[in-house]
mmCIF file of C-alpha atoms in Angstrom:
data_model
loop_
_atom_site.group_PDB
_atom_site.id
_atom_site.type_symbol
_atom_site.label_atom_id
_atom_site.label_comp_id
_atom_site.label_asym_id
_atom_site.label_seq_id
_atom_site.Cartn_x
_atom_site.Cartn_y
_atom_site.Cartn_z
ATOM 1 C CA MET Y 1 0.000 0.000 0.000
ATOM 2 C CA THR Y 2 1.350 3.416 -0.962
ATOM 3 C CA ARG Y 3 1.548 5.974 1.809
ATOM 4 C CA PRO Y 4 -0.230 9.264 1.184
ATOM 5 C CA THR Y 5 1.860 12.321 0.447
ATOM 6 C CA SER Y 6 1.696 14.969 3.140
ATOM 7 C CA ASP Y 7 3.162 18.304 4.029
ATOM 8 C CA ALA Y 8 5.209 16.566 6.754
ATOM 9 C CA ARG Y 9 6.703 14.161 4.195
ATOM 10 C CA ASP Y 10 7.708 17.063 1.958
ATOM 11 C CA ARG Y 11 9.207 18.981 4.909
ATOM 12 C CA VAL Y 12 11.204 15.926 6.004
ATOM 13 C CA LEU Y 13 12.496 15.306 2.482
ATOM 14 C CA SER Y 14 13.385 18.965 1.995
ATOM 15 C CA THR Y 15 15.169 19.006 5.370
ATOM 16 C CA ALA Y 16 17.082 15.823 4.556
ATOM 17 C CA THR Y 17 18.121 17.284 1.198
ATOM 18 C CA ARG Y 18 19.344 20.513 2.823
ATOM 19 C CA HIS Y 19 21.225 18.500 5.448
ATOM 20 C CA MET Y 20 22.962 16.387 2.807
ATOM 21 C CA LYS Y 21 23.984 19.494 0.880
ATOM 22 C CA ARG Y 22 25.264 21.101 4.060
ATOM 23 C CA ALA Y 23 26.938 18.167 5.833
ATOM 24 C CA GLY Y 24 26.762 15.032 3.692
ATOM 25 C CA ILE Y 25 25.425 11.759 5.077
ATOM 26 C CA SER Y 26 27.985 10.934 7.739
ATOM 27 C CA ASP Y 27 26.238 12.823 10.572
ATOM 28 C CA PHE Y 28 22.739 12.206 9.267
ATOM 29 C CA THR Y 29 20.337 11.278 12.100
ATOM 30 C CA LEU Y 30 16.570 10.898 12.044
ATOM 31 C CA ASP Y 31 16.336 12.820 15.334
ATOM 32 C CA GLU Y 32 18.103 15.812 13.793
ATOM 33 C CA ILE Y 33 16.002 15.672 10.625
ATOM 34 C CA ALA Y 34 12.744 15.368 12.602
ATOM 35 C CA GLU Y 35 13.654 18.286 14.843
ATOM 36 C CA GLU Y 36 14.643 20.526 11.950
ATOM 37 C CA ALA Y 37 11.510 19.532 9.995
ATOM 38 C CA GLY Y 38 9.340 20.235 13.033
ATOM 39 C CA CYS Y 39 7.799 16.792 13.345
ATOM 40 C CA ALA Y 40 8.086 13.627 15.423
ATOM 41 C CA LYS Y 41 10.738 11.048 14.605
ATOM 42 C CA GLY Y 42 7.931 8.500 14.224
ATOM 43 C CA LEU Y 43 6.470 10.556 11.385
ATOM 44 C CA VAL Y 44 9.820 10.430 9.582
ATOM 45 C CA ALA Y 45 9.851 6.650 9.985
ATOM 46 C CA TYR Y 46 6.220 6.450 8.864
ATOM 47 C CA HIS Y 47 6.909 8.233 5.583
ATOM 48 C CA PHE Y 48 10.350 6.798 4.807
ATOM 49 C CA GLY Y 49 10.664 3.571 6.800
ATOM 50 C CA SER Y 50 14.300 4.045 7.755
ATOM 51 C CA LYS Y 51 17.235 6.408 7.702
ATOM 52 C CA ASP Y 52 18.636 4.599 4.654
ATOM 53 C CA GLN Y 53 15.391 5.015 2.715
ATOM 54 C CA LEU Y 54 15.266 8.717 3.579
ATOM 55 C CA ILE Y 55 18.857 9.142 2.407
ATOM 56 C CA VAL Y 56 18.026 7.371 -0.859
ATOM 57 C CA ALA Y 57 14.936 9.568 -1.409
ATOM 58 C CA ALA Y 58 16.956 12.744 -0.767
ATOM 59 C CA ALA Y 59 19.811 11.498 -2.979
ATOM 60 C CA GLU Y 60 17.404 10.767 -5.830
ATOM 61 C CA GLY Y 61 16.063 14.305 -5.626
ATOM 62 C CA ILE Y 62 19.526 15.838 -5.511
ATOM 63 C CA LEU Y 63 20.695 13.812 -8.512
ATOM 64 C CA ARG Y 64 17.512 14.584 -10.486
ATOM 65 C CA GLY Y 65 18.064 18.286 -9.833
ATOM 66 C CA HIS Y 66 21.676 18.015 -11.002
ATOM 67 C CA ALA Y 67 20.636 16.256 -14.205
ATOM 68 C CA ALA Y 68 17.970 18.882 -14.938
ATOM 69 C CA GLU Y 69 20.372 21.798 -14.413
ATOM 70 C CA TRP Y 70 22.986 20.231 -16.688
ATOM 71 C CA GLN Y 71 20.428 19.476 -19.389
ATOM 72 C CA LYS Y 72 19.597 23.199 -19.417
ATOM 73 C CA ALA Y 73 23.263 24.237 -19.493
ATOM 74 C CA LEU Y 74 24.128 21.781 -22.258
ATOM 75 C CA ARG Y 75 21.279 22.936 -24.520
ATOM 76 C CA ALA Y 76 23.086 26.203 -25.160
ATOM 77 C CA ALA Y 77 22.886 27.554 -28.683
ATOM 78 C CA SER Y 78 26.629 27.797 -29.270
ATOM 79 C CA PHE Y 79 29.886 26.302 -28.057
ATOM 80 C CA GLU Y 80 30.778 29.566 -26.290
ATOM 81 C CA SER Y 81 27.401 29.609 -24.538
ATOM 82 C CA THR Y 82 27.877 25.994 -23.459
ATOM 83 C CA VAL Y 83 31.235 26.862 -21.892
ATOM 84 C CA SER Y 84 29.722 29.858 -20.097
ATOM 85 C CA GLN Y 85 26.581 28.089 -18.916
ATOM 86 C CA THR Y 86 28.380 24.979 -17.671
ATOM 87 C CA TRP Y 87 30.736 27.188 -15.651
ATOM 88 C CA GLN Y 88 27.806 29.064 -14.137
ATOM 89 C CA THR Y 89 26.140 25.737 -13.324
ATOM 90 C CA LEU Y 90 29.265 24.431 -11.573
ATOM 91 C CA VAL Y 91 29.626 27.560 -9.458
ATOM 92 C CA ALA Y 92 25.924 27.570 -8.538
ATOM 93 C CA GLU Y 93 26.063 23.898 -7.545
ATOM 94 C CA VAL Y 94 28.983 24.553 -5.216
ATOM 95 C CA ARG Y 95 27.158 27.454 -3.615
ATOM 96 C CA GLU Y 96 24.030 25.310 -3.155
ATOM 97 C CA GLY Y 97 25.947 22.330 -1.692
ATOM 98 C CA TYR Y 98 25.482 19.828 -4.510
ATOM 99 C CA TRP Y 99 29.156 18.833 -4.620
ATOM 100 C CA ARG Y 100 29.326 18.315 -0.848
ATOM 101 C CA ALA Y 101 26.352 15.949 -1.121
ATOM 102 C CA TRP Y 102 27.843 14.283 -4.219
ATOM 103 C CA LEU Y 103 31.139 13.568 -2.496
ATOM 104 C CA SER Y 104 29.346 12.090 0.493
ATOM 105 C CA LEU Y 105 27.185 9.894 -1.738
ATOM 106 C CA ALA Y 106 30.137 8.818 -3.882
ATOM 107 C CA ALA Y 107 32.019 7.705 -0.745
ATOM 108 C CA SER Y 108 29.084 5.604 0.494
ATOM 109 C CA ARG Y 109 29.372 1.827 0.605
ATOM 110 C CA ASP Y 110 25.612 1.336 0.678
ATOM 111 C CA ARG Y 111 24.664 -0.840 -2.290
ATOM 112 C CA VAL Y 112 21.635 1.249 -3.281
ATOM 113 C CA ILE Y 113 23.550 4.548 -3.029
ATOM 114 C CA VAL Y 114 26.457 3.114 -5.035
ATOM 115 C CA GLN Y 115 24.001 2.064 -7.753
ATOM 116 C CA LEU Y 116 22.356 5.512 -7.741
ATOM 117 C CA VAL Y 117 25.740 7.224 -8.072
ATOM 118 C CA ASN Y 118 26.854 4.888 -10.859
ATOM 119 C CA ASN Y 119 23.591 5.324 -12.785
ATOM 120 C CA HIS Y 120 23.764 9.089 -12.384
ATOM 121 C CA THR Y 121 27.385 9.179 -13.544
ATOM 122 C CA ASN Y 122 26.490 7.169 -16.652
ATOM 123 C CA THR Y 123 23.571 9.516 -17.354
ATOM 124 C CA PHE Y 124 25.851 12.545 -16.928
ATOM 125 C CA VAL Y 125 28.443 11.065 -19.315
ATOM 126 C CA GLU Y 126 25.681 10.394 -21.865
ATOM 127 C CA ALA Y 127 24.329 13.958 -21.586
ATOM 128 C CA LEU Y 128 27.845 15.345 -22.125
ATOM 129 C CA ARG Y 129 28.389 12.987 -25.058
ATOM 130 C CA GLN Y 130 25.170 14.056 -26.751
ATOM 131 C CA ALA Y 131 25.808 17.761 -26.177
ATOM 132 C CA SER Y 132 29.381 17.487 -27.482
ATOM 133 C CA GLU Y 133 28.276 15.600 -30.560
ATOM 134 C CA SER Y 134 25.567 18.162 -31.274
ATOM 135 C CA GLN Y 135 27.925 21.140 -30.830
ATOM 136 C CA MET Y 136 30.549 19.498 -33.047
ATOM 137 C CA ARG Y 137 28.007 18.882 -35.781
ATOM 138 C CA THR Y 138 26.965 22.547 -35.782
ATOM 139 C CA MET Y 139 30.642 23.543 -36.121
ATOM 140 C CA GLY Y 140 31.295 21.048 -38.941
ATOM 141 C CA LEU Y 141 33.528 18.884 -36.748
ATOM 142 C CA GLU Y 142 33.663 15.263 -35.692
ATOM 143 C CA PRO Y 143 35.550 13.662 -32.806
ATOM 144 C CA SER Y 144 38.970 12.145 -33.425
ATOM 145 C CA VAL Y 145 38.405 9.854 -30.412
ATOM 146 C CA SER Y 146 35.283 7.848 -29.625
ATOM 147 C CA ILE Y 147 32.409 10.116 -28.655
ATOM 148 C CA LYS Y 148 31.879 7.998 -25.522
ATOM 149 C CA GLU Y 149 35.474 8.675 -24.452
ATOM 150 C CA LEU Y 150 34.862 12.368 -25.036
ATOM 151 C CA GLY Y 151 31.824 12.272 -22.724
ATOM 152 C CA GLN Y 152 33.861 10.473 -20.070
ATOM 153 C CA PHE Y 153 36.709 12.969 -20.419
ATOM 154 C CA LEU Y 154 34.328 15.882 -19.891
ATOM 155 C CA SER Y 155 32.592 14.171 -16.976
ATOM 156 C CA VAL Y 156 35.847 13.515 -15.137
ATOM 157 C CA GLY Y 157 37.096 17.044 -15.785
ATOM 158 C CA LEU Y 158 33.867 18.735 -14.714
ATOM 159 C CA GLN Y 159 33.534 16.565 -11.610
ATOM 160 C CA GLY Y 160 37.125 17.343 -10.670
ATOM 161 C CA LEU Y 161 36.508 21.066 -11.036
ATOM 162 C CA GLY Y 162 33.298 20.837 -9.000
ATOM 163 C CA LEU Y 163 35.071 19.008 -6.187
ATOM 164 C CA GLN Y 164 37.954 21.513 -6.186
ATOM 165 C CA LEU Y 165 35.484 24.382 -5.961
ATOM 166 C CA ALA Y 166 33.673 22.586 -3.125
ATOM 167 C CA ALA Y 167 37.016 22.173 -1.347
ATOM 168 C CA GLY Y 168 37.411 25.944 -1.316
ATOM 169 C CA VAL Y 169 39.464 26.757 -4.400
ATOM 170 C CA LYS Y 170 38.370 30.204 -5.569
ATOM 171 C CA PRO Y 171 36.268 30.233 -8.765
ATOM 172 C CA GLU Y 172 38.549 32.800 -10.413
ATOM 173 C CA VAL Y 173 41.446 30.328 -10.056
ATOM 174 C CA LEU Y 174 39.557 27.531 -11.824
ATOM 175 C CA GLU Y 175 37.546 29.354 -14.468
ATOM 176 C CA GLY Y 176 40.477 29.215 -16.900
ATOM 177 C CA ALA Y 177 40.859 25.472 -16.263
ATOM 178 C CA HIS Y 178 37.187 25.009 -17.080
ATOM 179 C CA SER Y 179 37.622 26.860 -20.379
ATOM 180 C CA ALA Y 180 40.768 24.841 -21.100
ATOM 181 C CA LEU Y 181 38.807 21.625 -20.577
ATOM 182 C CA TRP Y 182 36.395 22.629 -23.332
ATOM 183 C CA VAL Y 183 39.247 23.807 -25.582
ATOM 184 C CA ALA Y 184 40.811 20.368 -25.071
ATOM 185 C CA VAL Y 185 37.572 18.881 -26.412
ATOM 186 C CA LEU Y 186 38.001 20.959 -29.563
ATOM 187 C CA GLY Y 187 41.545 19.582 -29.777
ATOM 188 C CA MET Y 188 40.005 16.103 -30.027
ATOM 189 C CA THR Y 189 38.132 16.929 -33.230
ATOM 190 C CA ARG Y 190 38.762 17.164 -36.951
ATOM 191 C CA PRO Y 191 36.750 18.549 -39.840
ATOM 192 C CA ALA Y 192 33.757 16.328 -40.503
ATOM 193 C CA THR Y 193 34.045 14.068 -43.530
ATOM 194 C CA ASP Y 194 31.172 13.888 -45.971
ATOM 195 C CA ARG Y 195 29.976 10.289 -45.646
ATOM 196 C CA SER Y 196 27.255 10.649 -48.290
ATOM 197 C CA ARG Y 197 29.637 10.004 -51.210
#
């Protein structure tokens, strides 16, 4: 039987999400979440069953939000806009605590969390692959490496920059590295060949 959605459930989930973005999952307690959400611990358990299930629900929301923000950034009209919008997205995510939550989730040994992180990483790589391929096509280019490798390269680079920003490196120090990452992508292209002949 599905439990009904309630204001308390939404408050608990929102509180858990904020907590994960602020402090990760290591100090995550149902007592703390219940107190901050303004409800009884039993109500948290009623809606989510356990601490682990609440963490998974919050993680799913955080990862969905990340995917949605990157889809917007990667739909930019030009290569230059993509570079600018992905940088703005990275900086905003650091400010909002996404990368703190991501690091905590990525370090988890919980089987369900590990699967969530792996699925999300694969989705992120695919989104980067598709965006890169689309931008290259509009510029009359094609990759000189496999397009999947290009997506993985971008994913690793962007995740590394996000984690450095979350660790306190000033954005002005890393903005050039972000641009260089995208320039490196251009270095992995060649003029597109006409395959219709």
